[in-house]
Tab-separated table of C-alpha atoms and ligand atoms in Angstrom:
chain	number	residue	atom	x	y	z
C	1	MET	CA	-0.051	0.091	0.179
C	2	ILE	CA	1.420	3.203	-0.929
C	3	LEU	CA	0.159	6.188	0.689
C	4	PHE	CA	1.892	9.126	-0.752
C	5	ASP	CA	1.304	12.031	-3.264
C	6	ILE	CA	3.387	12.865	-6.139
C	7	ALA	CA	2.818	16.438	-6.337
C	8	ALA	CA	3.137	17.233	-2.807
C	9	THR	CA	6.664	15.498	-2.992
C	10	GLU	CA	7.637	17.926	-5.753
C	11	ILE	CA	6.526	21.150	-3.958
C	12	PHE	CA	6.764	20.768	-0.333
C	13	SER	CA	9.666	19.301	1.668
C	14	ASN	CA	9.932	15.715	2.297
C	15	LYS	CA	9.238	16.161	6.055
C	16	GLN	CA	5.870	17.714	5.214
C	17	ALA	CA	4.702	15.485	2.352
C	18	LEU	CA	5.739	11.924	2.964
C	19	ILE	CA	3.037	9.441	3.957
C	20	PHE	CA	3.690	6.326	5.434
C	21	ASP	CA	1.965	3.009	5.068
C	22	LEU	CA	1.030	0.876	8.267
C	23	LEU	CA	4.214	-1.019	8.617
C	24	GLY	CA	6.117	2.565	8.763
C	25	GLU	CA	7.862	1.644	5.242
C	26	THR	CA	8.395	4.853	3.593
C	27	LYS	CA	8.803	5.182	-0.145
C	28	VAL	CA	9.696	8.133	-2.137
C	29	ASN	CA	7.058	8.562	-4.859
C	30	LYS	CA	9.052	8.532	-8.205
C	31	LEU	CA	5.770	8.083	-10.465
C	32	SER	CA	5.275	11.549	-11.514
C	33	GLU	CA	6.844	11.034	-14.955
C	34	GLN	CA	4.865	8.004	-15.454
C	35	VAL	CA	1.433	9.708	-14.988
C	36	GLU	CA	0.105	11.411	-18.123
C	37	VAL	CA	-1.120	14.652	-16.910
C	38	ALA	CA	-2.749	16.421	-19.689
C	39	ASN	CA	-5.478	18.802	-20.057
C	40	GLY	CA	-4.929	21.194	-16.957
C	41	GLY	CA	-4.146	18.379	-14.831
C	42	LEU	CA	-6.864	15.894	-15.319
C	43	VAL	CA	-5.810	12.151	-15.432
C	44	GLU	CA	-7.813	9.289	-16.812
C	45	ARG	CA	-8.973	7.315	-13.641
C	46	ARG	CA	-7.579	3.913	-14.980
C	47	LYS	CA	-4.205	5.418	-15.692
C	48	PHE	CA	-3.987	7.006	-12.320
C	49	LEU	CA	-4.806	4.081	-10.744
C	50	LYS	CA	-2.234	1.909	-12.538
C	51	SER	CA	0.488	4.546	-11.857
C	52	GLY	CA	0.179	3.938	-8.214
C	53	ALA	CA	-0.114	7.487	-7.569
C	54	THR	CA	-2.313	8.676	-4.820
C	55	PHE	CA	-4.501	11.563	-3.734
C	56	LEU	CA	-3.438	14.209	-1.110
C	57	SER	CA	-3.702	12.460	2.365
C	58	VAL	CA	-4.538	13.754	5.797
C	59	LEU	CA	-2.088	11.296	7.057
C	60	ALA	CA	0.676	13.536	5.915
C	61	ALA	CA	3.094	12.486	8.722
C	62	SER	CA	4.178	15.704	10.564
C	63	SER	CA	7.090	13.940	12.119
C	64	ALA	CA	8.205	11.452	9.671
C	65	SER	CA	10.583	9.337	11.390
C	66	SER	CA	8.775	9.054	14.763
C	67	ALA	CA	5.755	7.861	13.046
C	68	ALA	CA	7.851	5.255	11.357
C	69	GLN	CA	9.183	3.886	14.342
C	70	THR	CA	5.680	3.613	16.439
C	71	ASP	CA	4.485	0.231	16.978
C	72	VAL	CA	0.829	0.824	15.739
C	73	PHE	CA	-0.348	-1.836	17.864
C	74	ASP	CA	0.523	-0.157	21.145
C	75	ASP	CA	-1.349	2.627	20.177
C	76	HIS	CA	-4.891	2.164	21.651
C	77	PRO	CA	-7.137	5.255	21.976
C	78	LYS	CA	-9.159	5.547	25.066
C	79	HIS	CA	-12.451	4.550	23.533
C	80	MET	CA	-10.800	0.907	22.946
C	81	LYS	CA	-10.412	0.633	26.792
C	82	ILE	CA	-14.072	1.410	28.019
C	83	PRO	CA	-17.399	0.146	26.957
C	84	GLY	CA	-19.296	1.997	24.399
C	85	VAL	CA	-22.801	3.220	24.731
C	86	ALA	CA	-25.890	1.699	23.620
C	87	SER	CA	-27.557	2.400	20.421
C	88	GLU	CA	-30.513	4.696	20.243
C	89	LEU	CA	-33.791	2.994	19.038
C	90	TYR	CA	-33.703	5.601	15.850
C	91	GLY	CA	-30.351	6.357	15.160
C	92	GLU	CA	-28.789	9.772	14.436
C	93	PRO	CA	-25.888	10.753	12.495
C	94	SER	CA	-22.357	11.246	14.539
C	95	LYS	CA	-22.692	14.509	16.771
C	96	TYR	CA	-19.191	15.430	14.980
C	97	GLU	CA	-21.437	15.732	11.924
C	98	SER	CA	-24.073	17.897	13.404
C	99	HIS	CA	-22.878	20.853	11.023
C	100	VAL	CA	-24.375	19.032	7.964
C	101	LYS	CA	-27.795	20.386	7.917
C	102	ARG	CA	-30.351	21.456	5.005
C	103	LEU	CA	-29.566	25.036	4.094
C	104	PRO	CA	-32.385	27.549	4.318
C	105	GLU	CA	-33.332	29.058	1.070
C	106	HIS	CA	-31.662	32.108	-0.368
C	107	VAL	CA	-33.563	32.431	-3.647
C	108	TYR	CA	-37.176	32.952	-3.003
C	109	GLY	CA	-36.907	35.301	0.055
C	110	SER	CA	-40.745	35.129	0.636
C	111	SER	CA	-42.691	34.062	3.404
C	112	ILE	CA	-45.175	31.907	1.416
C	113	ILE	CA	-42.743	29.517	-0.201
C	114	THR	CA	-40.457	27.818	2.406
C	115	ALA	CA	-37.592	25.985	0.818
C	116	ALA	CA	-34.317	24.303	2.090
C	117	PHE	CA	-31.487	22.902	0.213
C	118	THR	CA	-29.483	19.633	0.515
C	119	PRO	CA	-25.919	20.425	1.319
C	120	ILE	CA	-24.923	18.232	-1.675
C	121	ASP	CA	-21.093	19.330	-1.142
C	122	GLN	CA	-21.308	17.709	2.098
C	123	LEU	CA	-22.538	14.410	0.931
C	124	ASN	CA	-21.315	11.683	-1.246
C	125	GLY	CA	-22.660	8.789	-3.228
C	126	ILE	CA	-26.125	9.101	-5.118
C	127	ILE	CA	-28.610	8.724	-2.202
C	128	THR	CA	-29.713	11.792	-0.131
C	129	PRO	CA	-30.550	10.704	3.612
C	130	ALA	CA	-34.333	11.771	4.199
C	131	GLY	CA	-33.505	14.144	6.656
C	132	LEU	CA	-31.392	16.038	4.369
C	133	HIS	CA	-33.640	15.787	1.219
C	134	PHE	CA	-34.401	19.322	-0.313
C	135	VAL	CA	-37.852	20.633	0.732
C	136	VAL	CA	-40.213	23.118	-0.734
C	137	HIS	CA	-43.814	23.613	0.206
C	138	HIS	CA	-46.017	26.576	-0.403
C	139	ASN	CA	-47.977	26.462	2.787
C	140	GLY	CA	-46.205	24.633	5.400
C	141	ILE	CA	-46.173	20.860	6.125
C	142	PRO	CA	-49.593	19.541	7.219
C	143	ASP	CA	-50.122	17.201	9.990
C	144	ILE	CA	-51.653	14.112	8.420
C	145	GLU	CA	-53.102	11.291	10.397
C	146	PRO	CA	-52.770	8.397	7.975
C	147	SER	CA	-56.168	6.968	9.288
C	148	ASP	CA	-57.628	10.448	8.278
C	149	HIS	CA	-56.281	10.489	4.654
C	150	GLU	CA	-57.712	9.106	1.530
C	151	PHE	CA	-56.813	9.009	-2.084
C	152	LYS	CA	-59.407	9.054	-4.535
C	153	ILE	CA	-59.716	9.099	-8.551
C	154	HIS	CA	-62.736	10.409	-10.109
C	155	GLY	CA	-63.767	12.283	-13.182
C	156	LEU	CA	-63.609	10.601	-16.486
C	157	VAL	CA	-63.611	6.976	-15.084
C	158	HIS	CA	-65.957	4.306	-15.166
C	159	LYS	CA	-65.786	3.858	-11.607
C	160	PRO	CA	-64.561	6.255	-9.116
C	161	LEU	CA	-62.641	4.717	-6.254
C	162	LYS	CA	-60.967	5.847	-2.949
C	163	TRP	CA	-58.212	3.917	-1.162
C	164	SER	CA	-57.029	4.211	2.496
C	165	VAL	CA	-53.494	4.420	3.297
C	166	GLU	CA	-53.764	1.009	4.745
C	167	SER	CA	-55.299	-0.536	1.658
C	168	LEU	CA	-52.633	1.051	-0.409
C	169	LEU	CA	-50.007	-0.365	1.613
C	170	ASN	CA	-51.438	-3.914	0.712
C	171	TYR	CA	-50.827	-3.429	-3.083
C	172	PRO	CA	-47.886	-4.637	-5.137
C	173	MET	CA	-44.886	-2.013	-5.141
C	174	VAL	CA	-41.698	-1.170	-6.990
C	175	SER	CA	-38.555	0.408	-5.645
C	176	ARG	CA	-36.807	2.779	-7.748
C	177	VAL	CA	-33.747	5.313	-7.326
C	178	HIS	CA	-34.455	8.325	-8.803
C	179	PHE	CA	-33.574	12.207	-8.424
C	180	LEU	CA	-36.017	14.712	-7.490
C	181	GLU	CA	-35.009	18.178	-8.527
C	182	CYS	CA	-37.064	21.726	-8.376
C	183	ALA	CA	-37.296	23.428	-11.560
C	184	GLY	CA	-35.846	26.619	-9.720
C	185	ASN	CA	-32.767	24.701	-8.795
C	186	SER	CA	-29.483	26.612	-9.927
C	187	GLY	CA	-31.675	29.574	-10.291
C	188	PRO	CA	-29.464	31.938	-8.702
C	189	ASN	CA	-26.641	31.221	-11.549
C	190	VAL	CA	-29.248	32.832	-14.163
C	191	ILE	CA	-30.556	35.398	-12.083
C	192	ALA	CA	-27.459	36.988	-10.966
C	193	ASP	CA	-25.211	39.162	-13.337
C	194	ALA	CA	-22.265	38.201	-11.559
C	195	PRO	CA	-21.702	34.725	-9.740
C	196	MET	CA	-22.867	34.854	-6.185
C	197	ASP	CA	-20.131	33.546	-3.698
C	198	MET	CA	-22.235	30.624	-2.156
C	199	THR	CA	-21.736	26.791	-1.515
C	200	CYS	CA	-22.555	24.182	-4.078
C	201	GLY	CA	-25.552	23.282	-1.900
C	202	GLN	CA	-26.798	26.695	-1.568
C	203	ILE	CA	-26.701	27.132	-5.522
C	204	HIS	CA	-27.693	23.623	-6.835
C	205	GLY	CA	-29.136	21.820	-3.638
C	206	GLN	CA	-32.586	21.710	-4.800
C	207	ILE	CA	-31.647	18.047	-5.992
C	208	SER	CA	-31.771	14.785	-3.848
C	209	GLY	CA	-31.607	11.209	-4.958
C	210	SER	CA	-33.772	8.606	-2.942
C	211	LEU	CA	-34.766	4.916	-3.205
C	212	TRP	CA	-38.687	5.664	-3.792
C	213	THR	CA	-41.211	2.632	-3.004
C	214	GLY	CA	-44.691	2.628	-3.829
C	215	VAL	CA	-47.710	1.582	-5.901
C	216	PRO	CA	-47.377	1.803	-9.688
C	217	LEU	CA	-50.428	4.267	-10.536
C	218	LYS	CA	-51.254	2.182	-13.755
C	219	TYR	CA	-52.685	-0.418	-11.393
C	220	LEU	CA	-55.292	2.028	-9.812
C	221	LEU	CA	-55.956	3.634	-13.167
C	222	ASP	CA	-56.886	0.173	-14.492
C	223	GLU	CA	-59.061	-0.295	-11.361
C	224	VAL	CA	-61.198	2.759	-12.097
C	225	GLY	CA	-61.092	2.330	-15.569
C	226	ILE	CA	-60.255	5.556	-17.768
C	227	LYS	CA	-63.195	6.420	-20.196
C	228	PRO	CA	-61.738	7.038	-23.761
C	229	ASN	CA	-61.696	10.818	-23.474
C	230	GLY	CA	-59.714	10.798	-20.391
C	231	LYS	CA	-56.337	12.190	-21.236
C	232	TRP	CA	-55.119	14.388	-18.295
C	233	ALA	CA	-55.090	14.010	-14.409
C	234	MET	CA	-55.484	17.042	-12.047
C	235	CYS	CA	-53.270	15.997	-9.106
C	236	GLU	CA	-54.046	17.831	-5.691
C	237	GLY	CA	-52.215	17.571	-2.488
C	238	ALA	CA	-53.860	17.891	0.910
C	239	ASP	CA	-52.029	20.561	2.230
C	240	SER	CA	-53.556	24.092	2.308
C	241	GLY	CA	-51.355	25.378	-0.375
C	242	ASN	CA	-53.840	24.137	-2.757
C	243	HIS	CA	-51.105	22.806	-4.721
C	244	VAL	CA	-52.554	21.390	-8.210
C	245	ARG	CA	-50.624	19.886	-11.240
C	246	ASN	CA	-52.149	18.534	-14.370
C	247	ILE	CA	-50.216	15.473	-15.547
C	248	PRO	CA	-50.811	13.698	-18.924
C	249	LEU	CA	-52.172	10.261	-18.294
C	250	GLN	CA	-49.610	8.746	-20.467
C	251	LYS	CA	-46.950	9.677	-17.930
C	252	LEU	CA	-48.925	8.080	-14.887
C	253	TYR	CA	-49.177	4.974	-17.004
C	254	ASP	CA	-45.438	5.043	-17.848
C	255	ASP	CA	-43.699	5.247	-14.742
C	256	ALA	CA	-45.409	7.190	-12.054
C	257	ILE	CA	-45.987	5.826	-8.428
C	258	ILE	CA	-47.593	6.647	-5.243
C	259	ALA	CA	-44.708	6.538	-3.114
C	260	LEU	CA	-45.207	5.410	0.484
C	261	TYR	CA	-41.646	4.832	1.425
C	262	GLN	CA	-38.256	6.493	0.992
C	263	ASN	CA	-35.014	4.949	1.526
C	264	GLY	CA	-36.735	1.996	3.112
C	265	GLU	CA	-38.849	3.853	5.628
C	266	ARG	CA	-42.243	5.616	5.240
C	267	ILE	CA	-41.746	8.839	3.505
C	268	ARG	CA	-41.482	11.760	5.974
C	269	PRO	CA	-43.818	14.688	6.499
C	270	ASP	CA	-41.729	17.126	4.578
C	271	GLN	CA	-41.445	14.758	1.699
C	272	GLY	CA	-45.502	14.216	1.539
C	273	TYR	CA	-46.402	11.570	4.575
C	274	PRO	CA	-48.427	9.508	4.153
C	275	MET	CA	-48.170	9.427	0.357
C	276	ARG	CA	-46.838	11.794	-2.574
C	277	LEU	CA	-47.139	11.511	-6.355
C	278	PHE	CA	-43.743	10.453	-7.785
C	279	VAL	CA	-43.375	11.178	-11.745
C	280	PRO	CA	-39.748	10.290	-12.420
C	281	GLY	CA	-37.589	12.844	-14.299
C	282	TYR	CA	-40.397	15.454	-14.284
C	283	GLU	CA	-39.785	18.751	-12.564
C	284	GLY	CA	-40.193	18.624	-8.753
C	285	ASN	CA	-43.642	20.451	-8.262
C	286	MET	CA	-45.474	17.799	-10.245
C	287	ASN	CA	-44.535	15.103	-7.536
C	288	VAL	CA	-47.438	16.273	-5.642
C	289	LYS	CA	-47.004	15.589	-2.032
C	290	TRP	CA	-49.523	14.531	0.556
C	291	LEU	CA	-51.601	13.550	-2.512
C	292	HIS	CA	-55.137	13.085	-2.102
C	293	ARG	CA	-57.112	13.408	-5.306
C	294	MET	CA	-56.765	12.772	-9.048
C	295	GLU	CA	-59.471	13.897	-11.451
C	296	ILE	CA	-59.275	12.661	-14.930
C	297	SER	CA	-60.032	14.986	-17.562
C	298	ASP	CA	-59.838	15.564	-21.442
C	299	ILE	CA	-58.043	18.823	-21.034
C	300	PRO	CA	-55.571	20.349	-18.291
C	301	SER	CA	-57.302	22.404	-15.873
C	302	GLN	CA	-54.759	25.281	-16.102
C	303	SER	CA	-54.198	25.344	-12.146
C	304	LYS	CA	-53.008	28.679	-10.389
C	305	ASP	CA	-49.626	27.654	-10.156
C	306	GLU	CA	-49.231	26.370	-13.502
C	307	GLN	CA	-50.137	29.712	-15.077
C	308	SER	CA	-47.748	31.639	-13.095
C	309	LEU	CA	-45.065	29.950	-10.890
C	310	TYR	CA	-44.242	27.192	-13.348
C	311	ALA	CA	-44.301	28.753	-16.765
C	312	ASP	CA	-41.000	29.530	-18.234
C	313	ILE	CA	-40.793	32.698	-20.459
C	314	THR	CA	-38.381	32.722	-23.705
C	315	ALA	CA	-36.162	35.331	-24.495
C	316	ASP	CA	-39.072	36.691	-26.991
C	317	GLU	CA	-41.525	36.958	-24.156
C	318	ARG	CA	-43.757	33.929	-25.128
C	319	VAL	CA	-44.831	31.600	-22.090
C	320	LYS	CA	-43.746	27.957	-22.693
C	321	GLN	CA	-46.912	26.117	-21.663
C	322	TYR	CA	-45.186	23.006	-19.747
C	323	SER	CA	-41.789	22.223	-19.439
C	324	PHE	CA	-42.457	18.726	-17.609
C	325	ASN	CA	-38.837	17.083	-18.139
C	326	MET	CA	-35.806	18.162	-16.064
C	327	GLU	CA	-32.968	18.130	-18.745
C	328	VAL	CA	-29.517	16.730	-18.494
C	329	LYS	CA	-27.216	18.439	-16.199
C	330	SER	CA	-24.270	17.881	-13.831
C	331	VAL	CA	-22.592	19.591	-11.196
C	332	ILE	CA	-18.938	19.265	-9.332
C	333	THR	CA	-19.665	18.952	-5.664
C	334	LYS	CA	-16.079	18.593	-4.856
C	335	PRO	CA	-14.164	20.817	-4.867
C	336	SER	CA	-17.060	23.343	-4.894
C	337	GLY	CA	-17.715	26.790	-3.666
C	338	LYS	CA	-16.134	28.015	-0.576
C	339	GLN	CA	-13.990	25.084	-0.166
C	340	GLN	CA	-10.497	25.190	0.260
C	341	LEU	CA	-7.515	23.242	-1.169
C	342	PRO	CA	-4.966	23.014	1.233
C	343	MET	CA	-1.943	22.628	-1.088
C	344	SER	CA	-1.404	21.673	-4.689
C	345	GLY	CA	-1.470	17.931	-5.530
C	346	PHE	CA	-3.944	15.432	-6.735
C	347	TYR	CA	-7.530	15.469	-5.644
C	348	GLU	CA	-10.476	13.491	-6.821
C	349	ILE	CA	-12.884	15.794	-8.731
C	350	SER	CA	-16.430	14.430	-7.762
C	351	GLY	CA	-19.971	15.234	-8.736
C	352	PHE	CA	-22.924	13.853	-10.120
C	353	ALA	CA	-24.933	13.989	-13.233
C	354	TRP	CA	-28.589	13.335	-14.114
C	355	SER	CA	-31.264	13.455	-16.688
C	356	GLY	CA	-34.911	13.410	-16.659
C	357	ARG	CA	-35.160	11.760	-19.858
C	358	GLY	CA	-33.135	8.497	-19.020
C	359	LYS	CA	-29.450	7.448	-18.392
C	360	VAL	CA	-26.380	9.390	-17.987
C	361	GLN	CA	-24.275	8.332	-20.873
C	362	LYS	CA	-21.090	10.106	-20.239
C	363	VAL	CA	-19.594	13.084	-18.135
C	364	GLU	CA	-16.761	15.181	-19.258
C	365	VAL	CA	-14.824	17.555	-16.881
C	366	SER	CA	-12.377	20.414	-17.900
C	367	ALA	CA	-9.794	21.949	-15.663
C	368	ASP	CA	-9.021	24.706	-18.053
C	369	GLY	CA	-12.173	26.652	-18.418
C	370	GLY	CA	-13.635	24.646	-21.071
C	371	LYS	CA	-10.587	24.494	-23.525
C	372	THR	CA	-10.083	20.934	-23.320
C	373	TRP	CA	-12.047	18.112	-21.846
C	374	ALA	CA	-11.335	14.890	-20.397
C	375	LEU	CA	-13.948	11.677	-19.653
C	376	ALA	CA	-14.893	11.069	-16.140
C	377	HIS	CA	-15.096	7.865	-14.908
C	378	LEU	CA	-19.017	6.943	-13.982
C	379	GLU	CA	-19.695	5.029	-10.843
C	380	GLY	CA	-22.477	2.309	-11.541
C	381	PRO	CA	-24.867	1.169	-11.536
C	382	ILE	CA	-26.060	3.688	-13.866
C	383	MET	CA	-29.942	3.938	-13.458
C	384	SER	CA	-32.457	5.988	-15.440
C	385	LYS	CA	-33.682	9.155	-14.045
C	386	SER	CA	-31.335	8.857	-11.287
C	387	LEU	CA	-28.177	10.667	-10.036
C	388	THR	CA	-24.856	9.137	-11.490
C	389	ARG	CA	-21.774	9.784	-9.541
C	390	PHE	CA	-18.748	10.865	-11.508
C	391	THR	CA	-15.112	11.339	-10.519
C	392	ILE	CA	-11.679	12.115	-12.068
C	393	PRO	CA	-8.165	12.743	-10.557
C	394	TRP	CA	-6.843	16.017	-10.857
C	395	ARG	CA	-3.398	17.367	-10.166
C	396	TRP	CA	-3.856	20.902	-9.078
C	397	ASN	CA	-0.504	22.574	-9.823
C	398	GLY	CA	-1.368	25.590	-7.349
C	399	GLN	CA	-2.384	27.922	-10.240
C	400	LYS	CA	-5.512	29.475	-10.941
C	401	ALA	CA	-7.755	26.808	-12.664
C	402	ILE	CA	-11.350	26.823	-13.774
C	403	ILE	CA	-13.150	23.303	-13.236
C	404	LEU	CA	-16.524	22.566	-15.307
C	405	SER	CA	-18.466	19.372	-15.890
C	406	ARG	CA	-20.712	18.619	-18.815
C	407	ALA	CA	-23.040	15.663	-19.161
C	408	MET	CA	-24.755	13.750	-22.199
C	409	ASP	CA	-27.722	11.561	-21.457
C	410	GLU	CA	-28.453	8.247	-23.500
C	411	TYR	CA	-30.617	10.353	-26.033
C	412	GLY	CA	-27.587	12.466	-26.980
C	413	ASN	CA	-28.881	15.459	-24.976
C	414	THR	CA	-26.145	17.797	-23.731
C	415	GLN	CA	-25.979	20.775	-21.589
C	416	PRO	CA	-25.911	24.472	-22.820
C	417	THR	CA	-23.399	26.997	-22.035
C	418	ARG	CA	-24.675	29.554	-19.516
C	419	GLN	CA	-24.733	31.899	-22.218
C	420	GLU	CA	-26.719	29.932	-24.552
C	421	TRP	CA	-29.041	29.102	-21.769
C	422	VAL	CA	-29.480	32.692	-20.763
C	423	SER	CA	-30.176	34.114	-24.457
C	424	ARG	CA	-33.108	31.581	-24.734
C	425	TYR	CA	-35.175	32.929	-21.790
C	426	ALA	CA	-36.420	36.235	-20.730
C	427	ARG	CA	-34.378	37.937	-18.275
C	428	TYR	CA	-36.247	36.874	-15.021
C	429	SER	CA	-37.359	33.364	-16.122
C	430	HIS	CA	-35.048	31.423	-14.207
C	431	GLY	CA	-36.648	27.685	-14.152
C	432	HIS	CA	-34.881	24.674	-15.704
C	433	ASN	CA	-31.474	25.991	-15.677
C	434	ASN	CA	-29.358	23.041	-16.739
C	435	SER	CA	-26.358	24.840	-18.142
C	436	ILE	CA	-22.804	24.202	-17.212
C	437	ASN	CA	-21.465	24.879	-14.024
C	438	ALA	CA	-18.151	26.191	-13.276
C	439	TRP	CA	-16.009	26.658	-10.242
C	440	LEU	CA	-12.965	28.918	-9.872
C	441	VAL	CA	-10.034	27.659	-7.742
C	442	SER	CA	-7.831	30.372	-7.259
C	443	ASN	CA	-4.116	30.254	-6.703
C	444	ASN	CA	-4.630	30.291	-2.845
C	445	GLY	CA	-6.870	27.148	-2.936
C	446	ARG	CA	-10.130	29.124	-2.434
C	447	VAL	CA	-12.900	27.537	-4.402
C	448	SER	CA	-15.751	30.213	-5.772
C	449	ASN	CA	-18.632	30.098	-8.070
C	450	PHE	CA	-17.835	31.349	-11.413
C	451	TYR	CA	-19.395	32.124	-14.858
C	452	VAL	CA	-17.622	30.867	-18.074
E	501	MTE	N1	-48.819	19.315	-2.178
E	501	MTE	C1	-47.768	19.889	-2.323
E	501	MTE	N2	-46.976	19.299	-3.298
E	501	MTE	C2	-45.694	19.744	-3.525
E	501	MTE	C3	-45.429	20.989	-3.121
E	501	MTE	C4	-46.222	21.721	-2.222
E	501	MTE	O1	-46.050	22.885	-1.873
E	501	MTE	N3	-47.678	21.138	-2.062
E	501	MTE	N4	-44.122	21.582	-3.546
E	501	MTE	C5	-43.676	21.197	-4.887
E	501	MTE	C6	-42.366	21.672	-5.239
E	501	MTE	S1	-42.118	23.135	-5.974
E	501	MTE	C7	-41.117	20.844	-5.152
E	501	MTE	S2	-40.007	21.232	-5.812
E	501	MTE	C8	-41.316	19.432	-4.564
E	501	MTE	C9	-40.230	19.199	-3.585
E	501	MTE	O2	-40.482	18.083	-2.871
E	501	MTE	P1	-39.599	17.669	-1.751
E	501	MTE	O3	-40.123	18.805	-0.581
E	501	MTE	O4	-39.812	16.266	-1.176
E	501	MTE	O5	-37.982	17.950	-2.048
E	501	MTE	O6	-42.736	19.209	-4.369
E	501	MTE	C10	-43.611	19.653	-4.863
E	501	MTE	N5	-44.699	19.091	-4.384
E	502	MO	MO1	-40.152	23.180	-6.932
């Protein structure tokens, strides 16, 4: 096991940079010439791993020789000498992680809409813990006793029906990993003329990933029997925000579910307890929380929010009636806004990509402001309409660098540049911003939001 870093040995003194393996064996890393460092320091992951080079490690020994001589087996920390405490019956994260919290909204500044974002720069993988799932609710979180809640389908159906929560829990269910993204996610980066100095979560944290489990809607639609002219479903939540969205029936037949569980447990009040509509890949607001009613109709009912909040305005001041799908997008979560790189050397650039239309096909990363691009490694399994983690090793040479990511989905859809995106929409329209995101790494290692 080699535990040291190439660049650090080049730049810093041996004492600071050498890192030791557990046997105390020191090896001076001579591999730098063998690693092909191109594209502003980006290295293909496979070549990087084969080279034996490693990332900067916090284990960097401050006093190299004494560390090498310590017998690691005598070194028992105090918690190995006393019994530990009993487990909680419902566990919490470590108290040392208590700073990892949802981020209060910065964008809306309104008392009506409450939003809190996921600190995506503090997490890893593709699943968001339920307690950190972003939230948007227009009039608070209702307190719903499951025995008080019913779901009904009526309108253009042969047999209107209603279900209790308990009865739905007895239906066959499916489980799928999907992202959920608010249409307003990343809005700050198109609203603000100059990049705001915020963390990745504060700008892009209206996205989360979960394992959603529930009843496919097609079972229930088949039970009520849709009349031939039934084409749309007006879906209403049981909160006092009167949140209503009209959804084409075809989507509800395709892959929509009534979600009852999230990441294995019953969905939480913030996410729609006791049940929510989940329409994979569609904009967040169509995933009606606290779902209690669907009215089947021949035409959409033009609900209040659909006419104002959720309509994108194009550059020529026309209103796009619907933008159901969240388009292909990616964001680098590490390194990202307000983080600090301690020293030059190898880092893993990491982030996630997603597409509301299907699977992520590839992600490319640039470390030179978009002049050259290198293919990132995609961490499998790659699932449809799900977050997909990407990584790529990068040697930061201590100079100013601009890092970007761009994704392509399985249908060949790509992300526009920020300028392209902004030119398509009216100045105040900020929904569905899927443009390429960039971070500036200054020569002091400070990372900040940046427009290319
Ligand atoms: N009933 C109801 N459903 C709702 C909302 C709401 O206010 N009421 N907010 C919507 C919006 S704008 C979004 S982005 C998603 C957010 O889901 P989450 O809070 O589980 O992340 O829920 C949607 N469903
Ligand atoms: Mo939203």
